[in-house]
Amino acid sequence: ATLLEFRNVFKKYGRDTTALSDVSFSVEAGAFVSVIGPSGAGKSTLLRCINRMVDASRGEIVFDGINTQSLKKRDLRKLRTKIGMIFQHYNLVNRLSVIENVLHGRLGYKSTIAGVLGLYKEEEKRQAFELLSVLGLEEQVYKRCDQLSGGQKQRVGIARALIQNPKMLLCDEPIASLDPNASKVIMEHLKDISSTMGITVLINLHQVEVALKYSDQVIGLNGGRVVYDGSPEHITHQE
Ligand code: ADP
Ligand code: ADP
């Protein structure tokens, strides 16, 4: 089944910058999809249109049967719990512990201070510990995030996104700040998340070879336009 569809989507920033131009594509539920292209191609804008962090200027984006363009502000939170996001710079609260950062994701955007573990339900804590263990962070649970390596921080980011039980994970240049070893660990975890948990993964990458290695579908962007959409095998022959 189709989980996500872009129909003739345009995004302009101000008058002069067209970040997305007539973008159409669709993504199957459970697929591992990468968006590749040079800096400024529109990759990050494309990702951010999906959870309405950025509003498209024209066109339709249908996620899980919902036309997201027509959602009112108050419905966005519900959309965003179905769409986890991880970032190049992790976006963690550095002075808090790993477990607090993960549970903070559960609270979503409207949360206020909840630094005390006692504020969380047992079930939420159990799920947080389990995710951290799957991601190889059982030793780090109570460490402050500013004591972790980049690769560990990104795994905390993944746990924080997964605790909401999302249908899709948006990953905006998740390995751009990591060394090759840490990058591989992150990519393997993301691949696992799609193949064993059935969560659809959409990932922005500037490393073409990484995209080809892991993806079921590759979308090539250039100047805001889709210049390729298909399986990684074909892209190897073309380019
Ligand atoms: P990529 O992720 O492929 O590097 P982006 O989506 O970040 O591409 O950017 C696409 C284009 O839109 C670029 O020309 C960039 O300068 C511009 N752009 C991105 N974000 C903004 C913004 N908030 N305001 C104005 N222009 C932006
Ligand atoms: P926002 O207004 O962006 O929703 P939050 O509600 O997430 O902000 O956070 C409000 C303040 O509480 C911030 O200073 C944040 O660092 C702090 N905070 C958030 N979560 C926790 C937590 N689990 N423990 C302690 N402080 C927290």
XYZ file of N, CA and C and ligand atoms in Angstrom:
771
model
N 0.853 -1.212 0.000
C 0.000 0.000 0.000
C 0.879 1.248 0.000
N 0.344 2.313 -0.576
C 1.073 3.581 -0.619
C 0.916 4.294 0.723
N 2.032 4.721 1.308
C 1.946 5.470 2.560
C 2.031 6.978 2.314
N 2.823 7.346 1.304
C 3.083 8.775 1.076
C 3.028 9.070 -0.411
N 2.366 10.166 -0.745
C 2.358 10.579 -2.153
C 2.491 12.090 -2.272
N 3.415 12.526 -3.084
C 3.540 13.941 -3.457
C 2.893 14.098 -4.832
N 2.010 15.087 -4.960
C 1.384 15.360 -6.253
C 1.663 16.790 -6.675
N 2.572 16.943 -7.608
C 2.871 18.262 -8.185
C 3.131 19.315 -7.124
N 4.054 19.002 -6.229
C 4.341 19.900 -5.107
C 5.387 20.949 -5.493
N 5.082 22.196 -5.148
C 6.007 23.320 -5.330
C 6.261 23.944 -3.969
N 7.483 24.421 -3.752
C 7.745 25.230 -2.566
C 8.613 26.423 -2.948
N 8.099 27.584 -2.670
C 8.892 28.796 -2.894
C 9.178 29.437 -1.550
N 10.417 29.879 -1.372
C 10.742 30.710 -0.210
C 10.813 32.138 -0.740
N 9.930 33.001 -0.313
C 9.906 34.363 -0.833
C 9.584 34.341 -2.324
N 10.057 35.319 -3.049
C 9.709 35.419 -4.475
C 10.660 34.644 -5.357
N 11.911 34.555 -4.931
C 12.950 34.166 -5.882
C 13.432 32.728 -5.767
N 13.241 32.108 -4.599
C 13.809 30.777 -4.433
C 12.744 29.701 -4.591
N 12.874 28.917 -5.637
C 11.988 27.765 -5.804
C 12.743 26.535 -5.320
N 12.386 26.061 -4.127
C 13.106 24.934 -3.529
C 12.586 23.602 -4.047
N 11.275 23.530 -4.348
C 10.695 22.319 -4.945
C 9.855 22.738 -6.140
N 10.020 22.015 -7.247
C 9.339 22.397 -8.472
C 8.657 21.186 -9.094
N 7.329 21.129 -8.981
C 6.526 20.071 -9.595
C 6.997 18.670 -9.177
N 7.148 18.487 -7.890
C 7.646 17.209 -7.357
C 6.492 16.225 -7.164
N 6.592 15.084 -7.815
C 5.621 14.002 -7.655
C 6.363 12.688 -7.462
N 5.925 11.918 -6.489
C 6.465 10.569 -6.292
C 5.591 9.871 -5.273
N 5.729 8.554 -5.168
C 5.032 7.879 -4.077
C 5.932 6.844 -3.426
N 5.594 6.545 -2.181
C 6.405 5.655 -1.345
C 5.505 4.586 -0.748
N 5.931 3.343 -0.874
C 5.191 2.220 -0.302
C 5.445 2.094 1.200
N 4.449 1.664 1.927
C 4.612 1.431 3.357
C 5.726 0.413 3.590
N 6.619 0.708 4.516
C 7.703 -0.202 4.883
C 8.957 -0.058 4.051
N 8.927 0.779 3.026
C 10.086 0.927 2.139
C 11.206 1.737 2.797
N 12.396 1.549 2.264
C 13.554 2.330 2.673
C 13.918 3.205 1.469
N 13.729 4.494 1.620
C 13.825 5.407 0.477
C 14.859 6.482 0.757
N 15.765 6.723 -0.183
C 16.651 7.861 0.023
C 16.411 8.952 -1.003
N 16.644 10.170 -0.524
C 16.553 11.349 -1.374
C 17.975 11.873 -1.514
N 18.473 11.876 -2.748
C 19.850 12.308 -2.957
C 19.888 13.518 -3.889
N 21.000 14.214 -3.855
C 21.150 15.389 -4.704
C 22.140 16.346 -4.077
N 22.653 17.294 -4.865
C 23.655 18.223 -4.333
C 23.067 19.167 -3.295
N 23.932 19.846 -2.597
C 23.504 20.836 -1.615
C 22.618 21.878 -2.302
N 21.497 22.206 -1.674
C 20.579 23.190 -2.245
C 19.552 22.593 -3.201
N 19.585 21.269 -3.390
C 18.677 20.613 -4.335
C 17.221 20.618 -3.869
N 17.014 20.788 -2.556
C 15.658 20.790 -2.018
C 15.335 19.597 -1.133
N 16.349 18.795 -0.806
C 16.141 17.563 -0.036
C 15.513 17.844 1.329
N 16.095 18.786 2.045
C 15.608 19.073 3.384
C 14.201 19.678 3.337
N 13.972 20.528 2.376
C 12.631 21.113 2.202
C 11.611 20.014 1.936
N 11.963 19.062 1.073
C 11.047 17.963 0.751
C 10.656 17.206 2.029
N 11.650 16.871 2.834
C 11.363 16.144 4.070
C 10.458 16.956 4.999
N 10.785 18.237 5.147
C 10.058 19.073 6.102
C 8.641 19.414 5.670
N 8.362 19.270 4.373
C 6.978 19.466 3.917
C 6.070 18.328 4.405
N 6.652 17.146 4.627
C 5.844 15.979 4.957
C 5.180 16.121 6.325
N 5.932 16.649 7.306
C 5.314 16.825 8.632
C 4.895 18.278 8.879
N 4.877 19.062 7.803
C 4.429 20.455 7.852
C 5.309 21.350 8.722
N 6.576 20.972 8.906
C 7.519 21.941 9.478
C 7.707 23.067 8.474
N 7.533 22.719 7.193
C 7.537 23.693 6.099
C 6.224 23.492 5.354
N 5.568 24.571 4.967
C 4.327 24.454 4.204
C 4.607 24.565 2.713
N 4.161 23.570 1.961
C 4.298 23.625 0.500
C 3.484 24.794 -0.036
N 3.916 25.339 -1.183
C 3.204 26.473 -1.774
C 2.047 26.017 -2.663
N 2.226 24.860 -3.316
C 1.211 24.335 -4.229
C 1.319 22.835 -4.257
N 0.257 22.173 -4.658
C 0.285 20.726 -4.806
C -0.282 20.016 -3.587
N -0.269 18.692 -3.652
C -0.848 17.903 -2.562
C 0.169 16.915 -2.013
N 0.134 16.752 -0.692
C 0.928 15.704 -0.049
C -0.044 14.841 0.741
N -0.123 13.587 0.349
C -1.042 12.672 1.023
C -0.213 11.700 1.853
N -0.443 11.705 3.172
C 0.262 10.791 4.062
C -0.763 9.937 4.797
N -0.633 8.622 4.666
C -1.527 7.707 5.372
C -2.999 8.052 5.101
N -3.273 8.383 3.856
C -4.646 8.671 3.450
C -5.146 10.068 3.774
N -4.279 10.890 4.356
C -4.705 12.239 4.753
C -4.002 13.273 3.881
N -4.777 14.205 3.339
C -4.175 15.322 2.622
C -3.643 16.315 3.650
N -2.337 16.301 3.842
C -1.764 17.049 4.976
C -1.883 18.565 4.796
N -2.024 19.007 3.553
C -2.126 20.455 3.311
C -3.393 21.038 3.926
N -4.416 20.191 4.061
C -5.691 20.721 4.544
C -5.812 20.630 6.072
N -4.798 20.076 6.748
C -4.887 19.955 8.205
C -4.797 21.323 8.876
N -5.597 21.503 9.904
C -5.529 22.725 10.705
C -4.377 22.604 11.709
N -3.921 23.731 12.182
C -2.826 23.769 13.174
C -3.007 22.749 14.287
N -4.227 22.667 14.818
C -4.446 21.797 15.978
C -4.338 20.313 15.629
N -4.438 19.979 14.335
C -4.316 18.574 13.942
C -2.879 18.172 13.622
N -1.985 19.166 13.606
C -0.609 18.865 13.207
C 0.095 17.965 14.210
N -0.232 18.121 15.473
C 0.447 17.316 16.487
C 0.197 15.820 16.245
N -1.050 15.510 15.892
C -1.412 14.123 15.616
C -0.617 13.597 14.405
N -0.531 14.414 13.364
C 0.262 14.037 12.192
C 1.704 13.777 12.598
N 2.249 14.667 13.431
C 3.671 14.570 13.773
C 3.995 13.398 14.693
N 3.015 12.916 15.448
C 3.312 11.711 16.238
C 3.432 10.491 15.318
N 2.841 10.558 14.129
C 2.960 9.434 13.190
C 4.231 9.509 12.365
N 4.949 10.625 12.478
C 6.134 10.853 11.654
C 7.296 11.255 12.565
N 8.177 10.296 12.857
C 9.345 10.617 13.681
C 10.379 11.330 12.831
N 11.219 12.155 13.481
C 12.236 12.838 12.696
C 13.574 12.795 13.419
N 14.639 12.560 12.670
C 15.975 12.688 13.243
C 16.796 13.649 12.378
N 17.772 14.294 13.019
C 18.447 15.440 12.426
C 19.964 15.240 12.380
N 20.605 15.987 11.490
C 22.067 15.923 11.420
C 22.712 16.258 12.765
N 22.191 17.295 13.420
C 22.807 17.728 14.678
C 22.048 17.221 15.914
N 21.323 16.129 15.737
C 20.690 15.341 16.805
C 19.531 16.045 17.496
N 19.666 17.366 17.777
C 18.616 18.127 18.465
C 18.208 17.500 19.800
N 19.200 17.090 20.579
C 18.926 16.554 21.912
C 19.052 17.675 22.941
N 18.484 17.464 24.134
C 18.709 18.386 25.243
C 19.966 17.889 25.961
N 21.104 18.537 25.702
C 22.408 18.016 26.115
C 22.587 17.829 27.609
N 21.962 18.711 28.411
C 22.195 18.619 29.853
C 21.310 17.552 30.498
N 20.427 16.937 29.717
C 19.582 15.878 30.266
C 20.173 14.515 29.941
N 19.716 13.515 30.705
C 20.203 12.158 30.471
C 19.568 11.580 29.203
N 20.167 10.461 28.765
C 19.671 9.742 27.600
C 18.195 9.366 27.779
N 17.890 8.744 28.907
C 16.507 8.269 29.104
C 15.519 9.438 29.130
N 15.930 10.572 29.714
C 15.044 11.749 29.723
C 14.813 12.278 28.311
N 15.855 12.260 27.511
C 15.684 12.711 26.130
C 14.719 11.806 25.367
N 14.830 10.519 25.594
C 13.957 9.592 24.874
C 12.505 9.775 25.309
N 12.286 9.898 26.611
C 10.908 10.061 27.100
C 10.345 11.431 26.738
N 11.228 12.385 26.577
C 10.794 13.713 26.160
C 10.126 13.667 24.788
N 10.620 12.764 23.926
C 10.006 12.584 22.610
C 8.560 12.151 22.762
N 8.317 11.291 23.707
C 6.968 10.819 23.975
C 6.030 11.974 24.320
N 6.560 12.984 25.009
C 5.717 14.107 25.415
C 5.355 15.007 24.238
N 6.146 14.917 23.182
C 5.826 15.687 21.994
C 6.105 17.158 22.161
N 5.535 17.940 21.278
C 5.889 19.344 21.175
C 5.320 20.195 22.304
N 4.241 19.750 22.909
C 3.538 20.570 23.884
C 4.024 20.324 25.315
N 5.033 19.489 25.489
C 5.426 19.084 26.823
C 6.006 20.243 27.623
N 5.856 20.170 28.917
C 6.583 21.107 29.766
C 7.591 20.286 30.566
N 8.115 20.838 31.645
C 9.186 20.160 32.350
C 8.735 18.818 32.928
N 9.512 17.803 32.673
C 9.198 16.477 33.193
C 10.502 15.742 33.463
N 11.399 16.375 34.196
C 12.712 15.802 34.428
C 12.708 14.621 35.369
N 11.622 14.411 36.064
C 11.565 13.327 37.034
C 10.972 12.092 36.374
N 11.736 11.003 36.447
C 11.270 9.778 35.806
C 9.916 9.317 36.329
N 9.642 9.653 37.582
C 8.371 9.260 38.203
C 7.158 9.798 37.479
N 7.362 10.781 36.622
C 6.225 11.359 35.905
C 5.748 10.477 34.758
N 6.568 9.463 34.440
C 6.222 8.662 33.279
C 5.572 7.345 33.693
N 4.724 6.843 32.828
C 4.094 5.545 33.072
C 5.140 4.439 32.954
N 4.929 3.367 33.728
C 5.842 2.216 33.680
C 6.014 1.704 32.263
N 4.924 1.610 31.551
C 4.945 1.082 30.189
C 5.837 1.942 29.283
N 5.766 3.272 29.471
C 6.589 4.167 28.660
C 8.064 3.958 28.982
N 8.360 3.827 30.264
C 9.758 3.611 30.671
C 10.273 2.279 30.147
N 9.447 1.245 30.263
C 9.859 -0.071 29.784
C 10.181 -0.014 28.291
N 9.338 0.675 27.545
C 9.566 0.776 26.099
C 10.841 1.575 25.797
N 11.077 2.606 26.584
C 12.285 3.423 26.373
C 13.537 2.583 26.625
N 13.567 1.830 27.730
C 14.721 0.978 28.038
C 14.923 -0.065 26.943
N 13.815 -0.625 26.455
C 13.912 -1.652 25.425
C 14.506 -1.080 24.135
N 14.018 0.102 23.736
C 14.554 0.728 22.515
C 16.039 1.028 22.671
N 16.422 1.533 23.850
C 17.833 1.869 24.060
C 18.696 0.621 24.023
N 18.143 -0.484 24.495
C 18.891 -1.721 24.466
C 19.032 -2.241 23.032
N 17.965 -2.173 22.251
C 18.033 -2.569 20.840
C 19.078 -1.736 20.103
N 19.191 -0.472 20.479
C 20.126 0.430 19.803
C 21.529 0.388 20.428
N 21.740 -0.552 21.355
C 23.081 -0.734 21.921
C 23.505 0.363 22.882
N 22.534 0.938 23.592
C 22.857 2.047 24.499
C 22.557 1.726 25.961
N 22.507 0.415 26.313
C 22.130 0.116 27.699
C 23.110 0.690 28.719
N 24.364 0.832 28.350
C 25.373 1.392 29.273
C 25.227 2.906 29.429
N 24.518 3.530 28.494
C 24.464 4.995 28.454
C 23.171 5.585 29.017
N 22.249 4.734 29.442
C 20.901 5.190 29.799
C 20.878 6.425 30.702
N 21.740 6.452 31.724
C 21.692 7.548 32.699
C 22.781 8.599 32.472
N 23.532 8.432 31.390
C 24.551 9.452 31.090
C 23.906 10.699 30.521
N 24.551 11.850 30.756
C 24.091 13.066 30.104
C 24.449 12.993 28.615
N 23.596 13.550 27.784
C 23.832 13.457 26.339
C 25.122 14.131 25.909
N 25.575 15.143 26.675
C 26.813 15.806 26.246
C 28.059 14.950 26.526
N 27.869 13.775 27.142
C 29.008 12.867 27.344
C 29.102 11.797 26.257
N 28.191 11.831 25.309
C 28.146 10.766 24.306
C 28.909 11.136 23.038
N 29.291 10.109 22.284
C 29.868 10.336 20.953
C 28.736 10.720 19.991
N 29.118 11.206 18.821
C 28.120 11.584 17.816
C 27.215 10.429 17.421
N 27.834 9.265 17.210
C 27.048 8.098 16.812
C 26.063 7.686 17.895
N 26.501 7.780 19.171
C 25.586 7.464 20.274
C 24.452 8.479 20.342
N 24.792 9.748 20.150
C 23.739 10.786 20.170
C 22.696 10.521 19.095
N 23.161 10.111 17.920
C 22.188 9.869 16.856
C 21.296 8.686 17.199
N 21.859 7.688 17.892
C 21.023 6.549 18.303
C 19.991 6.971 19.351
N 20.350 7.927 20.204
C 19.357 8.481 21.147
C 18.253 9.181 20.355
N 18.662 9.916 19.317
C 17.673 10.590 18.464
C 16.711 9.597 17.826
N 17.251 8.450 17.412
C 16.406 7.418 16.803
C 15.429 6.861 17.843
N 15.928 6.590 19.051
C 15.054 6.071 20.113
C 13.941 7.069 20.438
N 14.308 8.339 20.502
C 13.312 9.380 20.812
C 12.232 9.439 19.731
N 12.635 9.225 18.485
C 11.650 9.235 17.398
C 10.771 7.986 17.440
N 11.370 6.834 17.773
C 10.627 5.571 17.717
C 9.635 5.402 18.855
N 9.867 6.087 19.963
C 9.000 5.845 21.124
C 7.575 6.322 20.884
N 7.394 7.144 19.876
C 6.022 7.567 19.540
C 5.302 6.557 18.656
N 5.963 5.431 18.350
C 5.405 4.440 17.419
C 4.998 5.061 16.091
N 5.928 5.698 15.416
C 5.578 6.363 14.159
C 5.409 5.366 13.016
N 4.709 5.801 11.964
C 4.622 4.981 10.750
C 5.794 5.269 9.834
N 6.357 6.464 9.992
C 7.450 6.853 9.114
C 8.527 7.569 9.905
N 9.758 7.372 9.469
C 10.893 8.056 10.083
C 11.530 8.936 9.016
N 11.584 10.241 9.267
C 12.258 11.174 8.373
C 13.648 11.429 8.929
N 14.664 11.223 8.094
C 16.035 11.355 8.583
C 16.743 12.397 7.725
N 17.030 13.545 8.321
C 17.596 14.660 7.558
C 19.114 14.676 7.709
N 19.826 14.127 6.731
C 21.295 14.024 6.755
C 21.796 13.420 8.075
N 21.307 12.247 8.441
C 21.600 11.698 9.772
C 23.053 11.297 9.977
N 23.803 11.091 8.891
C 25.189 10.649 9.052
C 26.191 11.694 8.580
N 25.710 12.883 8.266
C 26.602 13.897 7.691
C 27.681 14.359 8.669
N 27.449 14.207 9.986
C 28.459 14.634 10.960
C 29.222 13.458 11.562
N 29.036 12.262 11.011
C 29.625 11.069 11.639
C 30.755 10.477 10.807
N 31.678 9.785 11.488
C 32.753 9.101 10.769
C 32.174 7.830 10.121
N 32.944 7.211 9.199
C 32.415 6.069 8.449
C 31.911 4.921 9.336
N 32.609 4.622 10.428
C 32.160 3.517 11.288
C 30.826 3.819 11.947
N 30.727 5.001 12.538
C 29.472 5.386 13.191
C 28.352 5.494 12.160
N 28.687 5.949 10.956
C 27.676 6.056 9.893
C 27.096 4.690 9.562
N 27.988 3.700 9.482
C 27.542 2.358 9.137
C 26.588 1.816 10.206
N 26.944 2.045 11.471
C 26.084 1.583 12.568
C 24.695 2.220 12.450
N 24.660 3.505 12.195
C 23.368 4.200 12.079
C 22.570 3.661 10.884
N 23.233 3.507 9.747
C 22.528 3.007 8.555
C 21.980 1.602 8.787
N 22.767 0.752 9.466
C 22.291 -0.616 9.738
C 21.070 -0.587 10.665
N 21.093 0.286 11.654
C 19.925 0.400 12.540
C 18.699 0.879 11.761
N 18.891 1.867 10.896
C 17.751 2.391 10.131
C 17.201 1.322 9.192
N 18.098 0.549 8.600
C 17.670 -0.528 7.704
C 16.844 -1.560 8.476
N 17.305 -1.889 9.671
C 16.608 -2.815 10.559
C 15.227 -2.312 10.937
N 15.160 -1.023 11.211
C 13.891 -0.406 11.614
C 12.870 -0.553 10.499
N 13.331 -0.416 9.251
C 12.389 -0.591 8.158
C 12.071 -2.067 7.941
N 13.087 -2.938 7.993
C 12.782 -4.334 7.641
C 12.151 -5.125 8.775
N 12.536 -4.865 10.039
C 11.916 -5.659 11.110
C 10.720 -4.980 11.771
N 10.757 -3.651 11.888
C 9.616 -2.978 12.520
C 8.571 -2.546 11.490
N 8.934 -2.612 10.206
C 7.975 -2.219 9.170
C 7.741 -0.721 9.076
N 8.640 0.054 9.679
C 8.499 1.509 9.635
C 9.139 2.027 8.342
N 8.419 2.858 7.635
C 8.927 3.444 6.393
C 10.014 4.455 6.728
N 11.145 4.354 6.031
C 12.255 5.275 6.309
C 12.515 6.141 5.080
N 12.501 7.446 5.272
C 12.839 8.391 4.190
C 14.041 9.195 4.662
N 15.119 9.100 3.902
C 16.386 9.611 4.409
C 17.072 10.501 3.367
N 17.504 11.667 3.772
C 18.291 12.557 2.918
C 19.747 12.224 3.059
N 20.404 12.032 1.927
C 21.823 11.689 1.965
C 22.549 12.456 0.895
N 23.761 12.873 1.158
C 24.521 13.370 0.022
C 25.532 12.346 -0.485
N 25.687 11.205 0.246
C 26.569 10.142 -0.238
C 25.783 9.167 -1.103
N 25.961 9.260 -2.416
C 25.214 8.411 -3.343
C 25.460 6.927 -3.078
N 26.731 6.572 -2.793
C 27.043 5.141 -2.641
C 26.318 4.538 -1.435
N 26.123 5.324 -0.390
C 25.377 4.837 0.777
C 23.905 4.636 0.404
N 23.354 5.579 -0.329
C 21.957 5.469 -0.765
C 21.755 4.213 -1.602
N 22.697 3.958 -2.512
C 22.565 2.795 -3.397
C 22.634 1.495 -2.621
N 23.452 1.481 -1.582
C 23.665 0.257 -0.819
C 22.432 -0.139 0.006
N 21.747 0.845 0.574
C 20.698 0.511 1.539
C 19.263 0.622 1.031
N 19.049 1.372 -0.061
C 17.670 1.763 -0.380
C 16.922 0.810 -1.295
N 15.591 0.777 -1.114
C 14.701 0.108 -2.066
C 14.350 1.060 -3.198
N 14.340 2.345 -2.881
C 13.934 3.377 -3.849
C 14.840 4.585 -3.654
N 15.281 5.158 -4.761
C 16.129 6.349 -4.697
C 15.442 7.474 -5.476
N 15.314 8.626 -4.831
C 14.748 9.797 -5.504
C 15.876 10.808 -5.664
N 16.193 11.156 -6.892
C 17.248 12.127 -7.160
C 16.634 13.493 -7.377
N 17.146 14.485 -6.655
C 16.656 15.855 -6.812
C 17.779 16.714 -7.353
N 17.420 17.668 -8.206
C 18.386 18.671 -8.650
C 17.609 19.936 -8.968
N 18.025 21.038 -8.376
C 17.321 22.299 -8.606
C 15.836 22.219 -8.275
N 15.492 21.408 -7.273
C 14.096 21.315 -6.843
C 13.250 20.368 -7.678
N 13.848 19.762 -8.702
C 13.090 18.843 -9.555
C 13.522 17.396 -9.346
N 12.578 16.485 -9.521
C 12.912 15.062 -9.476
C 13.590 14.693 -10.791
N 14.839 14.257 -10.699
C 15.559 13.860 -11.908
C 15.717 12.339 -11.992
N 15.366 11.649 -10.923
C 15.405 10.195 -10.935
C 14.455 9.679 -9.863
N 13.761 8.594 -10.150
C 12.924 7.952 -9.137
C 12.835 6.483 -9.514
N 13.511 5.654 -8.750
C 13.469 4.240 -9.090
C 14.361 3.419 -8.189
N 14.671 2.213 -8.645
C 15.468 1.331 -7.803
C 16.946 1.704 -7.923
N 17.756 1.364 -6.922
C 19.167 1.719 -6.959
C 19.931 1.044 -8.098
N 19.499 -0.138 -8.531
C 20.205 -0.843 -9.609
C 20.266 0.023 -10.869
N 19.148 0.608 -11.226
C 19.092 1.388 -12.462
C 19.960 2.621 -12.414
N 20.000 3.247 -11.259
C 20.784 4.477 -11.146
C 22.262 4.152 -11.387
N 22.716 2.978 -10.973
C 24.106 2.600 -11.179
C 24.419 2.517 -12.671
N 23.468 1.983 -13.446
C 23.705 1.857 -14.878
C 23.683 3.206 -15.582
N 22.803 4.085 -15.107
C 22.649 5.378 -15.787
C 23.818 6.319 -15.545
N 24.406 6.269 -14.321
C 25.311 7.355 -13.970
C 26.752 6.918 -13.711
P 19.177 20.632 0.456
O 18.599 20.001 1.676
O 19.135 19.733 -0.726
O 20.515 21.220 0.675
P 17.281 22.759 0.970
O 15.896 22.204 0.951
O 17.912 23.021 2.274
O 18.205 21.838 0.052
O 17.296 24.122 0.154
C 16.703 24.269 -1.160
C 16.772 25.739 -1.548
O 15.906 26.501 -0.715
C 18.143 26.358 -1.406
O 18.286 27.317 -2.433
C 18.091 27.035 -0.059
O 18.961 28.138 -0.016
C 16.634 27.479 0.007
N 16.091 27.537 1.376
C 16.032 26.502 2.253
N 15.448 26.890 3.391
C 15.143 28.201 3.257
C 14.522 29.166 4.090
N 14.091 28.851 5.312
N 14.363 30.413 3.604
C 14.784 30.725 2.370
N 15.370 29.864 1.528
C 15.539 28.610 1.953
P 8.754 24.128 24.198
O 8.299 25.441 24.749
O 9.682 24.274 23.031
O 7.699 23.119 24.037
P 9.567 22.310 26.222
O 8.241 22.296 26.833
O 10.039 21.168 25.439
O 9.729 23.610 25.343
O 10.634 22.598 27.349
C 10.483 23.689 28.216
C 11.716 23.757 29.095
O 11.799 22.591 29.896
C 13.002 23.804 28.293
O 13.902 24.687 28.922
C 13.513 22.392 28.340
O 14.915 22.351 28.256
C 13.009 21.927 29.694
N 12.742 20.512 29.665
C 12.090 19.832 28.731
N 12.022 18.542 29.012
C 12.623 18.387 30.186
C 12.876 17.270 31.010
N 12.507 16.028 30.689
N 13.525 17.502 32.163
C 13.904 18.727 32.506
N 13.705 19.812 31.769
C 13.075 19.660 30.619
